[in-house]
mmCIF file of C-alpha atoms in Angstrom:
data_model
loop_
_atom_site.group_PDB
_atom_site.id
_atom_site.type_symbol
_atom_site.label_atom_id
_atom_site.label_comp_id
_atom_site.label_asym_id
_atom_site.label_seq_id
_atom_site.Cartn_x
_atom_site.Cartn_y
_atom_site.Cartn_z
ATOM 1 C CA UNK A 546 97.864 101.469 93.633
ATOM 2 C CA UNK A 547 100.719 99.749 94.661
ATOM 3 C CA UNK A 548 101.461 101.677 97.614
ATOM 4 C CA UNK A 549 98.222 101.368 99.627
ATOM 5 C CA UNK A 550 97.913 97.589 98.741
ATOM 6 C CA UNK A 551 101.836 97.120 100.522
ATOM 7 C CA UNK A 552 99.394 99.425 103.479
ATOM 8 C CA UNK A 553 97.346 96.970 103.059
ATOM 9 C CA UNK A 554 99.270 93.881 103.174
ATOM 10 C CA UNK A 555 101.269 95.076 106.663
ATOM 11 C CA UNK A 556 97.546 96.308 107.941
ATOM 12 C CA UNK A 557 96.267 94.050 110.860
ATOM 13 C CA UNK A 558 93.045 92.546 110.319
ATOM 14 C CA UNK A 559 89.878 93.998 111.273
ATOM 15 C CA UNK A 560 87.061 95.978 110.281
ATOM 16 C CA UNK A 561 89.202 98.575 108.868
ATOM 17 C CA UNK A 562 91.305 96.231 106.653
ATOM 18 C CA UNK A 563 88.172 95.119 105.645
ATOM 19 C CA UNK A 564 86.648 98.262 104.545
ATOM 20 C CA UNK A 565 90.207 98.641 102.753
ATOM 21 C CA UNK A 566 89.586 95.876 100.471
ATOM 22 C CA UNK A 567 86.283 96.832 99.611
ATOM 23 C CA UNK A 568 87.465 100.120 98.462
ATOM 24 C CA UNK A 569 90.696 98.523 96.943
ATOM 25 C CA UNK A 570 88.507 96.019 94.758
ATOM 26 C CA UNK A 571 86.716 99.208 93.597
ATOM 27 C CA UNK A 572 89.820 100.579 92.256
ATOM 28 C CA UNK A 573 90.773 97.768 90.150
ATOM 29 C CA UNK A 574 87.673 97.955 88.718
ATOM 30 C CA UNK A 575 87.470 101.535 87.700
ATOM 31 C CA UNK A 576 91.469 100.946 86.767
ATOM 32 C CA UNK A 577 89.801 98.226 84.217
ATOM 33 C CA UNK A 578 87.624 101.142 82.885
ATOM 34 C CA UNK A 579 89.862 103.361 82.469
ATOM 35 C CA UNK A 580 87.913 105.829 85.041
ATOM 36 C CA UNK A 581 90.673 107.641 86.538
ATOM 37 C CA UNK A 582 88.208 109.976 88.892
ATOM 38 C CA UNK A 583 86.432 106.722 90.063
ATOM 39 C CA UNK A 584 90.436 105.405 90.796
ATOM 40 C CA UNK A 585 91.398 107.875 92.282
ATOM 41 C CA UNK A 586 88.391 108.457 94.822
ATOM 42 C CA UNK A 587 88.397 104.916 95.836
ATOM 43 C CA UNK A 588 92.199 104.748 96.459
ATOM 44 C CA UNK A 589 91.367 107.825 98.991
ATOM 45 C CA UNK A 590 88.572 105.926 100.268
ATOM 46 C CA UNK A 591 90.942 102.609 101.059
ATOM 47 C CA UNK A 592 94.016 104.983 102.373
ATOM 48 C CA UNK A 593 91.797 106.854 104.764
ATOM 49 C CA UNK A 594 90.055 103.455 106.086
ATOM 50 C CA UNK A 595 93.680 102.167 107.049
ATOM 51 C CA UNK A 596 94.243 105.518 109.194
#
């Protein structure tokens, strides 16, 4: 998780930061749940949005 929220951070703004964060946000909160499927999808989700 760390790693794509340093992508993140050096990411310049737009629509696909933007989508990033979305996806990011959905991480935590399957991180909180201790869903590790649902984790790991949406930190694919935000690294592929900051290609």
């Amino acid at each position: 998780m760390t790693s794509v929220k340093a992508a993140w951070d050096k990411a310049p703004a737009g629509p696909r930061k933007d989508t990033a964060l979305k996806h990011y946000r959905a991480t935590e909160k399957a991180h909180m749940a201790k869903n590790d499927a649902g984790t790991n999808k949406e930190l694919d989700a935000a690294t592929n949005a900051l290609k």
